[in-house]
PDB file of C-alpha atoms in Angstrom:
ATOM      1  CA  MET P   1      -0.029  -0.055   0.009  1.00  0.00           C
ATOM      2  CA  ALA P   2       1.145   3.481  -0.853  1.00  0.00           C
ATOM      3  CA  GLU P   3       0.225   7.041  -1.141  1.00  0.00           C
ATOM      4  CA  THR P   4       0.963   9.724  -3.959  1.00  0.00           C
ATOM      5  CA  SER P   5      -0.040  13.275  -4.351  1.00  0.00           C
ATOM      6  CA  VAL P   6      -2.005  14.036  -7.375  1.00  0.00           C
ATOM      7  CA  ASN P   7      -3.501  17.690  -8.105  1.00  0.00           C
ATOM      8  CA  GLY P   8      -2.616  18.502  -4.356  1.00  0.00           C
ATOM      9  CA  VAL P   9      -4.583  15.665  -2.867  1.00  0.00           C
ATOM     10  CA  ALA P  10      -3.041  12.417  -1.120  1.00  0.00           C
ATOM     11  CA  LEU P  11      -4.298   9.444  -2.827  1.00  0.00           C
ATOM     12  CA  HIS P  12      -4.176   6.088  -1.399  1.00  0.00           C
ATOM     13  CA  TYR P  13      -3.241   3.313  -3.853  1.00  0.00           C
ATOM     14  CA  GLU P  14      -2.166  -0.471  -3.952  1.00  0.00           C
ATOM     15  CA  ALA P  15      -0.105  -1.960  -6.704  1.00  0.00           C
ATOM     16  CA  GLN P  16       0.434  -5.658  -7.727  1.00  0.00           C
ATOM     17  CA  GLY P  17       2.173  -7.327 -10.702  1.00  0.00           C
ATOM     18  CA  GLU P  18       4.305  -6.467 -13.488  1.00  0.00           C
ATOM     19  CA  GLY P  19       3.694  -5.539 -17.136  1.00  0.00           C
ATOM     20  CA  PRO P  20       1.204  -3.248 -18.772  1.00  0.00           C
ATOM     21  CA  GLY P  21      -0.471  -0.633 -16.696  1.00  0.00           C
ATOM     22  CA  VAL P  22      -4.132  -1.267 -15.358  1.00  0.00           C
ATOM     23  CA  VAL P  23      -6.015   0.999 -13.152  1.00  0.00           C
ATOM     24  CA  LEU P  24      -9.226   0.253 -11.545  1.00  0.00           C
ATOM     25  CA  VAL P  25     -11.723   2.910 -10.459  1.00  0.00           C
ATOM     26  CA  HIS P  26     -14.186   2.044  -7.695  1.00  0.00           C
ATOM     27  CA  GLY P  27     -17.882   3.349  -7.704  1.00  0.00           C
ATOM     28  CA  SER P  28     -19.755   5.578  -5.186  1.00  0.00           C
ATOM     29  CA  TRP P  29     -19.624   4.770  -1.584  1.00  0.00           C
ATOM     30  CA  SER P  30     -16.856   2.342  -2.135  1.00  0.00           C
ATOM     31  CA  ASP P  31     -12.981   2.122  -2.000  1.00  0.00           C
ATOM     32  CA  GLY P  32     -10.121   0.548  -3.726  1.00  0.00           C
ATOM     33  CA  ASP P  33     -10.315  -2.523  -1.585  1.00  0.00           C
ATOM     34  CA  SER P  34     -13.692  -3.450  -3.609  1.00  0.00           C
ATOM     35  CA  TRP P  35     -11.210  -4.916  -6.141  1.00  0.00           C
ATOM     36  CA  THR P  36      -9.353  -7.178  -3.895  1.00  0.00           C
ATOM     37  CA  ARG P  37     -11.011 -10.542  -5.564  1.00  0.00           C
ATOM     38  CA  VAL P  38      -9.885  -9.562  -9.321  1.00  0.00           C
ATOM     39  CA  MET P  39      -6.430  -7.882  -8.712  1.00  0.00           C
ATOM     40  CA  PRO P  40      -4.459 -11.026  -8.336  1.00  0.00           C
ATOM     41  CA  GLY P  41      -5.858 -12.602 -11.514  1.00  0.00           C
ATOM     42  CA  LEU P  42      -4.725  -9.365 -13.384  1.00  0.00           C
ATOM     43  CA  ALA P  43      -1.566  -8.948 -11.657  1.00  0.00           C
ATOM     44  CA  GLU P  44      -0.309 -12.263 -13.036  1.00  0.00           C
ATOM     45  CA  SER P  45       0.204 -10.414 -16.443  1.00  0.00           C
ATOM     46  CA  ALA P  46      -0.060  -6.764 -15.641  1.00  0.00           C
ATOM     47  CA  THR P  47       0.647  -3.960 -13.293  1.00  0.00           C
ATOM     48  CA  VAL P  48      -2.627  -3.360 -11.607  1.00  0.00           C
ATOM     49  CA  VAL P  49      -3.363  -0.381  -9.480  1.00  0.00           C
ATOM     50  CA  ALA P  50      -6.395   0.138  -7.335  1.00  0.00           C
ATOM     51  CA  TYR P  51      -7.019   3.497  -5.413  1.00  0.00           C
ATOM     52  CA  ASP P  52      -9.227   5.233  -3.251  1.00  0.00           C
ATOM     53  CA  ARG P  53     -10.771   8.468  -4.977  1.00  0.00           C
ATOM     54  CA  ARG P  54     -10.539  11.614  -3.281  1.00  0.00           C
ATOM     55  CA  GLY P  55     -12.477  12.038  -0.046  1.00  0.00           C
ATOM     56  CA  HIS P  56     -12.924   8.312   0.150  1.00  0.00           C
ATOM     57  CA  SER P  57     -11.642   5.980   2.815  1.00  0.00           C
ATOM     58  CA  ARG P  58      -7.757   6.296   3.137  1.00  0.00           C
ATOM     59  CA  SER P  59      -7.214   9.249   0.523  1.00  0.00           C
ATOM     60  CA  GLU P  60      -7.297  12.778   1.596  1.00  0.00           C
ATOM     61  CA  ASP P  61     -10.581  14.788   1.703  1.00  0.00           C
ATOM     62  CA  PRO P  62     -10.154  18.398   0.779  1.00  0.00           C
ATOM     63  CA  LEU P  63     -13.329  19.315   2.442  1.00  0.00           C
ATOM     64  CA  THR P  64     -14.489  21.254  -0.721  1.00  0.00           C
ATOM     65  CA  GLN P  65     -17.296  20.594  -3.034  1.00  0.00           C
ATOM     66  CA  GLY P  66     -15.910  18.061  -5.662  1.00  0.00           C
ATOM     67  CA  SER P  67     -16.820  17.157  -9.127  1.00  0.00           C
ATOM     68  CA  VAL P  68     -16.333  14.504 -11.811  1.00  0.00           C
ATOM     69  CA  HIS P  69     -14.117  16.692 -13.601  1.00  0.00           C
ATOM     70  CA  GLU P  70     -11.664  16.367 -10.522  1.00  0.00           C
ATOM     71  CA  ASP P  71     -11.953  12.809 -10.551  1.00  0.00           C
ATOM     72  CA  ALA P  72     -11.179  12.383 -14.041  1.00  0.00           C
ATOM     73  CA  ALA P  73      -8.200  14.843 -13.619  1.00  0.00           C
ATOM     74  CA  ASP P  74      -6.937  12.823 -10.573  1.00  0.00           C
ATOM     75  CA  LEU P  75      -7.061   9.481 -12.586  1.00  0.00           C
ATOM     76  CA  ALA P  76      -5.168  11.055 -15.291  1.00  0.00           C
ATOM     77  CA  GLY P  77      -2.518  12.463 -12.844  1.00  0.00           C
ATOM     78  CA  LEU P  78      -2.285   9.089 -11.048  1.00  0.00           C
ATOM     79  CA  ILE P  79      -1.619   7.265 -14.590  1.00  0.00           C
ATOM     80  CA  GLN P  80       1.013   9.959 -15.257  1.00  0.00           C
ATOM     81  CA  GLY P  81       2.697  10.003 -11.799  1.00  0.00           C
ATOM     82  CA  LEU P  82       2.964   6.175 -11.581  1.00  0.00           C
ATOM     83  CA  GLY P  83       4.312   6.078 -15.034  1.00  0.00           C
ATOM     84  CA  LEU P  84       1.388   3.677 -16.347  1.00  0.00           C
ATOM     85  CA  ALA P  85       0.543   5.425 -19.678  1.00  0.00           C
ATOM     86  CA  PRO P  86      -0.821   4.300 -21.953  1.00  0.00           C
ATOM     87  CA  ALA P  87      -3.063   2.436 -19.436  1.00  0.00           C
ATOM     88  CA  PHE P  88      -6.276   0.263 -19.573  1.00  0.00           C
ATOM     89  CA  VAL P  89      -8.638   1.773 -17.271  1.00  0.00           C
ATOM     90  CA  TYR P  90     -11.550  -0.126 -15.968  1.00  0.00           C
ATOM     91  CA  GLY P  91     -14.500   1.653 -13.924  1.00  0.00           C
ATOM     92  CA  ASP P  92     -17.487   0.289 -12.093  1.00  0.00           C
ATOM     93  CA  SER P  93     -20.557   2.309 -11.808  1.00  0.00           C
ATOM     94  CA  TYR P  94     -19.690   6.032 -10.806  1.00  0.00           C
ATOM     95  CA  GLY P  95     -16.101   4.809 -11.671  1.00  0.00           C
ATOM     96  CA  ALA P  96     -17.466   4.014 -14.922  1.00  0.00           C
ATOM     97  CA  LEU P  97     -18.423   7.684 -15.567  1.00  0.00           C
ATOM     98  CA  VAL P  98     -15.120   8.722 -14.550  1.00  0.00           C
ATOM     99  CA  THR P  99     -13.146   6.453 -16.913  1.00  0.00           C
ATOM    100  CA  LEU P 100     -15.558   7.733 -19.682  1.00  0.00           C
ATOM    101  CA  ARG P 101     -14.759  11.204 -18.651  1.00  0.00           C
ATOM    102  CA  LEU P 102     -11.149  10.617 -18.902  1.00  0.00           C
ATOM    103  CA  ALA P 103     -11.607   8.713 -22.397  1.00  0.00           C
ATOM    104  CA  SER P 104     -13.097  12.081 -23.705  1.00  0.00           C
ATOM    105  CA  ALA P 105     -10.557  14.429 -22.079  1.00  0.00           C
ATOM    106  CA  ARG P 106      -7.205  12.581 -22.213  1.00  0.00           C
ATOM    107  CA  PRO P 107      -7.300   9.711 -24.744  1.00  0.00           C
ATOM    108  CA  ASP P 108      -3.696   9.912 -25.088  1.00  0.00           C
ATOM    109  CA  LEU P 109      -3.274   8.180 -21.549  1.00  0.00           C
ATOM    110  CA  LEU P 110      -5.333   5.167 -22.632  1.00  0.00           C
ATOM    111  CA  ARG P 111      -4.922   2.139 -24.740  1.00  0.00           C
ATOM    112  CA  GLY P 112      -8.199   0.871 -23.754  1.00  0.00           C
ATOM    113  CA  ILE P 113     -11.334   1.009 -21.415  1.00  0.00           C
ATOM    114  CA  GLY P 114     -13.841  -1.173 -19.575  1.00  0.00           C
ATOM    115  CA  VAL P 115     -16.819   0.184 -17.857  1.00  0.00           C
ATOM    116  CA  HIS P 116     -19.603  -1.483 -16.005  1.00  0.00           C
ATOM    117  CA  GLU P 117     -23.099  -0.015 -15.765  1.00  0.00           C
ATOM    118  CA  PRO P 118     -22.362   3.731 -15.468  1.00  0.00           C
ATOM    119  CA  PRO P 119     -25.249   5.677 -13.913  1.00  0.00           C
ATOM    120  CA  GLY P 120     -25.452   8.189 -16.669  1.00  0.00           C
ATOM    121  CA  THR P 121     -28.992   9.481 -16.102  1.00  0.00           C
ATOM    122  CA  GLY P 122     -28.097  12.948 -17.470  1.00  0.00           C
ATOM    123  CA  ILE P 123     -27.885  11.582 -21.065  1.00  0.00           C
ATOM    124  CA  LEU P 124     -31.162   9.547 -20.484  1.00  0.00           C
ATOM    125  CA  LEU P 125     -32.811  12.995 -19.434  1.00  0.00           C
ATOM    126  CA  ALA P 126     -31.741  14.777 -22.240  1.00  0.00           C
ATOM    127  CA  ASP P 127     -33.452  12.403 -24.664  1.00  0.00           C
ATOM    128  CA  PRO P 128     -37.311  12.765 -24.809  1.00  0.00           C
ATOM    129  CA  ASP P 129     -37.917   8.881 -25.336  1.00  0.00           C
ATOM    130  CA  LEU P 130     -35.625   8.003 -22.542  1.00  0.00           C
ATOM    131  CA  ARG P 131     -36.520  10.763 -20.111  1.00  0.00           C
ATOM    132  CA  PRO P 132     -38.999   8.779 -18.031  1.00  0.00           C
ATOM    133  CA  ILE P 133     -36.608   6.019 -17.374  1.00  0.00           C
ATOM    134  CA  GLY P 134     -34.131   8.402 -16.320  1.00  0.00           C
ATOM    135  CA  THR P 135     -36.558  10.423 -14.297  1.00  0.00           C
ATOM    136  CA  ALA P 136     -37.876   7.099 -12.353  1.00  0.00           C
ATOM    137  CA  PHE P 137     -34.278   6.306 -11.582  1.00  0.00           C
ATOM    138  CA  ALA P 138     -33.492  10.068 -10.359  1.00  0.00           C
ATOM    139  CA  ASP P 139     -36.785   9.856  -8.308  1.00  0.00           C
ATOM    140  CA  ARG P 140     -35.095   6.689  -6.474  1.00  0.00           C
ATOM    141  CA  ILE P 141     -31.855   8.630  -5.826  1.00  0.00           C
ATOM    142  CA  ALA P 142     -33.804  11.640  -4.471  1.00  0.00           C
ATOM    143  CA  ALA P 143     -35.050   9.341  -1.448  1.00  0.00           C
ATOM    144  CA  VAL P 144     -31.312   8.469  -0.568  1.00  0.00           C
ATOM    145  CA  ARG P 145     -30.358  12.147  -0.786  1.00  0.00           C
ATOM    146  CA  GLU P 146     -32.818  13.090   1.456  1.00  0.00           C
ATOM    147  CA  LEU P 147     -31.527  10.765   4.088  1.00  0.00           C
ATOM    148  CA  LEU P 148     -27.977  11.995   3.281  1.00  0.00           C
ATOM    149  CA  GLU P 149     -29.221  15.617   3.786  1.00  0.00           C
ATOM    150  CA  GLN P 150     -30.601  14.666   7.354  1.00  0.00           C
ATOM    151  CA  ALA P 151     -26.799  12.958   8.047  1.00  0.00           C
ATOM    152  CA  GLU P 152     -28.614   9.511   8.161  1.00  0.00           C
ATOM    153  CA  SER P 153     -25.706   7.666   6.706  1.00  0.00           C
ATOM    154  CA  ALA P 154     -26.484   4.290   7.543  1.00  0.00           C
ATOM    155  CA  ALA P 155     -30.149   4.300   6.480  1.00  0.00           C
ATOM    156  CA  ALA P 156     -29.099   6.082   3.175  1.00  0.00           C
ATOM    157  CA  ALA P 157     -26.573   3.511   2.487  1.00  0.00           C
ATOM    158  CA  GLU P 158     -28.750   0.608   3.072  1.00  0.00           C
ATOM    159  CA  LEU P 159     -31.580   2.239   0.854  1.00  0.00           C
ATOM    160  CA  TYR P 160     -28.869   2.790  -1.708  1.00  0.00           C
ATOM    161  CA  VAL P 161     -27.615  -1.035  -1.701  1.00  0.00           C
ATOM    162  CA  ASP P 162     -31.235  -2.245  -1.542  1.00  0.00           C
ATOM    163  CA  SER P 163     -33.135   0.065  -4.071  1.00  0.00           C
ATOM    164  CA  LEU P 164     -30.663   1.311  -6.472  1.00  0.00           C
ATOM    165  CA  ALA P 165     -27.582  -0.938  -6.530  1.00  0.00           C
ATOM    166  CA  PHE P 166     -27.977  -4.675  -5.648  1.00  0.00           C
ATOM    167  CA  GLY P 167     -31.771  -5.168  -5.030  1.00  0.00           C
ATOM    168  CA  PRO P 168     -33.995  -5.686  -1.803  1.00  0.00           C
ATOM    169  CA  GLY P 169     -32.256  -7.574   0.970  1.00  0.00           C
ATOM    170  CA  ALA P 170     -28.851  -7.198  -0.409  1.00  0.00           C
ATOM    171  CA  TRP P 171     -27.542  -4.791   2.383  1.00  0.00           C
ATOM    172  CA  GLU P 172     -27.758  -7.534   5.169  1.00  0.00           C
ATOM    173  CA  GLN P 173     -26.131  -9.846   2.977  1.00  0.00           C
ATOM    174  CA  LEU P 174     -23.083  -7.500   2.359  1.00  0.00           C
ATOM    175  CA  PRO P 175     -19.902  -8.284   4.583  1.00  0.00           C
ATOM    176  CA  ALA P 176     -19.782  -6.091   7.599  1.00  0.00           C
ATOM    177  CA  PRO P 177     -16.387  -4.518   6.543  1.00  0.00           C
ATOM    178  CA  ILE P 178     -18.204  -3.360   3.373  1.00  0.00           C
ATOM    179  CA  ARG P 179     -21.312  -2.153   5.043  1.00  0.00           C
ATOM    180  CA  HIS P 180     -18.937  -0.115   7.200  1.00  0.00           C
ATOM    181  CA  THR P 181     -17.102   1.317   4.207  1.00  0.00           C
ATOM    182  CA  TYR P 182     -20.520   2.462   2.649  1.00  0.00           C
ATOM    183  CA  ILE P 183     -21.543   4.186   5.875  1.00  0.00           C
ATOM    184  CA  ARG P 184     -18.046   5.849   6.213  1.00  0.00           C
ATOM    185  CA  ASN P 185     -18.092   7.066   2.787  1.00  0.00           C
ATOM    186  CA  ALA P 186     -21.643   8.184   2.434  1.00  0.00           C
ATOM    187  CA  PRO P 187     -20.938  11.824   2.512  1.00  0.00           C
ATOM    188  CA  THR P 188     -18.965  11.481  -0.723  1.00  0.00           C
ATOM    189  CA  TYR P 189     -22.242  10.308  -2.507  1.00  0.00           C
ATOM    190  CA  LEU P 190     -24.002  13.577  -1.309  1.00  0.00           C
ATOM    191  CA  ASP P 191     -21.160  15.386  -2.734  1.00  0.00           C
ATOM    192  CA  GLU P 192     -21.700  13.549  -6.076  1.00  0.00           C
ATOM    193  CA  LEU P 193     -25.302  14.272  -6.218  1.00  0.00           C
ATOM    194  CA  ARG P 194     -24.652  18.086  -5.584  1.00  0.00           C
ATOM    195  CA  ASP P 195     -22.190  18.036  -8.828  1.00  0.00           C
ATOM    196  CA  PRO P 196     -24.355  19.148 -11.780  1.00  0.00           C
ATOM    197  CA  ASP P 197     -22.313  17.152 -14.152  1.00  0.00           C
ATOM    198  CA  ALA P 198     -21.607  13.899 -12.054  1.00  0.00           C
ATOM    199  CA  LEU P 199     -24.249  11.702 -13.686  1.00  0.00           C
ATOM    200  CA  ASP P 200     -23.844  13.187 -17.325  1.00  0.00           C
ATOM    201  CA  LEU P 201     -21.467  12.334 -20.290  1.00  0.00           C
ATOM    202  CA  ASP P 202     -19.769  13.902 -23.207  1.00  0.00           C
ATOM    203  CA  LEU P 203     -20.973  11.814 -26.021  1.00  0.00           C
ATOM    204  CA  THR P 204     -19.457  14.009 -28.642  1.00  0.00           C
ATOM    205  CA  GLY P 205     -16.123  13.739 -26.891  1.00  0.00           C
ATOM    206  CA  LEU P 206     -16.595   9.830 -26.694  1.00  0.00           C
ATOM    207  CA  ALA P 207     -16.887   9.746 -30.571  1.00  0.00           C
ATOM    208  CA  ARG P 208     -13.237  10.703 -30.717  1.00  0.00           C
ATOM    209  CA  TYR P 209     -12.116   8.032 -28.431  1.00  0.00           C
ATOM    210  CA  THR P 210     -10.658   5.316 -30.944  1.00  0.00           C
ATOM    211  CA  GLU P 211      -9.168   2.844 -28.713  1.00  0.00           C
ATOM    212  CA  PRO P 212     -10.993  -0.285 -27.582  1.00  0.00           C
ATOM    213  CA  ALA P 213     -13.845  -0.029 -25.131  1.00  0.00           C
ATOM    214  CA  LEU P 214     -15.520  -3.065 -23.378  1.00  0.00           C
ATOM    215  CA  LEU P 215     -19.024  -2.186 -22.047  1.00  0.00           C
ATOM    216  CA  THR P 216     -20.641  -4.591 -19.744  1.00  0.00           C
ATOM    217  CA  GLN P 217     -23.933  -5.124 -17.674  1.00  0.00           C
ATOM    218  CA  SER P 218     -25.589  -7.846 -15.801  1.00  0.00           C
ATOM    219  CA  ASP P 219     -29.226  -9.327 -16.876  1.00  0.00           C
ATOM    220  CA  ASP P 220     -30.393  -8.824 -13.369  1.00  0.00           C
ATOM    221  CA  SER P 221     -29.622  -5.184 -12.917  1.00  0.00           C
ATOM    222  CA  ALA P 222     -31.836  -2.107 -13.559  1.00  0.00           C
ATOM    223  CA  PRO P 223     -32.774  -1.719 -17.287  1.00  0.00           C
ATOM    224  CA  MET P 224     -31.643   1.866 -17.098  1.00  0.00           C
ATOM    225  CA  PHE P 225     -28.015   0.781 -17.232  1.00  0.00           C
ATOM    226  CA  GLY P 226     -28.618  -0.902 -20.578  1.00  0.00           C
ATOM    227  CA  GLU P 227     -30.032   2.121 -21.898  1.00  0.00           C
ATOM    228  CA  VAL P 228     -27.111   4.261 -20.870  1.00  0.00           C
ATOM    229  CA  LEU P 229     -24.679   1.921 -22.354  1.00  0.00           C
ATOM    230  CA  ASP P 230     -26.733   1.755 -25.771  1.00  0.00           C
ATOM    231  CA  LEU P 231     -25.920   5.397 -26.058  1.00  0.00           C
ATOM    232  CA  VAL P 232     -22.314   5.064 -24.938  1.00  0.00           C
ATOM    233  CA  ASP P 233     -22.161   2.155 -27.632  1.00  0.00           C
ATOM    234  CA  LEU P 234     -23.459   4.239 -30.411  1.00  0.00           C
ATOM    235  CA  ALA P 235     -20.953   7.038 -29.651  1.00  0.00           C
ATOM    236  CA  LEU P 236     -17.788   4.988 -29.339  1.00  0.00           C
ATOM    237  CA  PRO P 237     -16.051   3.784 -32.516  1.00  0.00           C
ATOM    238  CA  LYS P 238     -14.644   0.525 -31.315  1.00  0.00           C
ATOM    239  CA  ALA P 239     -17.087  -0.691 -28.462  1.00  0.00           C
ATOM    240  CA  GLU P 240     -18.053  -4.217 -27.545  1.00  0.00           C
ATOM    241  CA  ARG P 241     -20.596  -5.523 -25.008  1.00  0.00           C
ATOM    242  CA  HIS P 242     -20.638  -8.320 -22.647  1.00  0.00           C
ATOM    243  CA  LEU P 243     -23.569  -9.221 -20.667  1.00  0.00           C
ATOM    244  CA  TYR P 244     -23.073 -11.174 -17.213  1.00  0.00           C
ATOM    245  CA  ASN P 245     -25.763 -13.426 -15.888  1.00  0.00           C
ATOM    246  CA  GLY P 246     -26.888 -12.753 -12.368  1.00  0.00           C
ATOM    247  CA  ALA P 247     -23.807 -10.703 -11.461  1.00  0.00           C
ATOM    248  CA  GLY P 248     -25.635  -7.613 -10.506  1.00  0.00           C
ATOM    249  CA  HIS P 249     -24.052  -4.179 -10.238  1.00  0.00           C
ATOM    250  CA  ALA P 250     -20.672  -5.290  -9.108  1.00  0.00           C
ATOM    251  CA  PRO P 251     -19.610  -8.584 -10.935  1.00  0.00           C
ATOM    252  CA  HIS P 252     -15.975  -8.030  -9.680  1.00  0.00           C
ATOM    253  CA  LEU P 253     -17.610  -8.814  -6.369  1.00  0.00           C
ATOM    254  CA  SER P 254     -20.127 -11.397  -7.253  1.00  0.00           C
ATOM    255  CA  GLN P 255     -18.413 -13.346 -10.102  1.00  0.00           C
ATOM    256  CA  PRO P 256     -14.627 -12.351  -9.754  1.00  0.00           C
ATOM    257  CA  GLU P 257     -13.355 -15.538 -11.829  1.00  0.00           C
ATOM    258  CA  GLU P 258     -15.772 -14.575 -14.818  1.00  0.00           C
ATOM    259  CA  TRP P 259     -14.768 -11.003 -14.407  1.00  0.00           C
ATOM    260  CA  VAL P 260     -11.181 -11.758 -14.827  1.00  0.00           C
ATOM    261  CA  ARG P 261     -11.899 -13.959 -17.888  1.00  0.00           C
ATOM    262  CA  VAL P 262     -13.644 -11.306 -19.459  1.00  0.00           C
ATOM    263  CA  VAL P 263     -11.385  -8.281 -18.539  1.00  0.00           C
ATOM    264  CA  LEU P 264      -7.864  -9.921 -18.796  1.00  0.00           C
ATOM    265  CA  PRO P 265      -7.813 -10.408 -22.673  1.00  0.00           C
ATOM    266  CA  ARG P 266      -8.842  -6.689 -23.229  1.00  0.00           C
ATOM    267  CA  VAL P 267      -6.026  -5.731 -20.740  1.00  0.00           C
ATOM    268  CA  LEU P 268      -3.298  -7.452 -22.725  1.00  0.00           C
ATOM    269  CA  VAL P 269      -4.340  -6.321 -26.318  1.00  0.00           C
TER     270      VAL P 269
END
């Protein structure tokens, strides 16, 4: 485990293996430990880095309103600072939005990307035909936000897991350390919700990203994620899709062996 300064913020990270650079970007509420089950499988053939995004767990919290643009800039700085460019970057959920932002802004740092179920409700709300789907998902987020505004971190984390991320009853099935991490990082999700650009995507910028892109979803996740990926797929020149069976919103946790089988060949291209 190590720490590095990126854009004036101390970021905690862990690196394993040797070979081409791979960076894993966690989603909301979580931290770099969420990749523990899949890092060894990638590290047999690559240098794999997992980190805590700013404000999360062991990384520094600057105590200011953050933005998805800062997260993308941090990711760029981490890749450059650790000498990993051109890197393969994989992001889950909100981490997928950060990854796609980097692909739009700094394609020179990347040799490929993988994203799982980005919650890009912004691009759904901009489409009249898809707006009802985006609105319905946004309404469910609003209930979580209300609890966060009241500093009810534990209740908000449970509602998020059960109603948005994994499904009814999932909170009680999560290991205690993961529940603790979600509660500890709850304020970072409110920070994301206060960022007007957090859940949006630059589809025009993505059209200029010409490296390979792996877009994945699970057949038991909310249909909204598939609609977002359809729009991203149309924008990216070299996208391919993969559908997990019964893996939910975090296949790297629920089906780590399959996740490695799917991702590793793309890492080594």
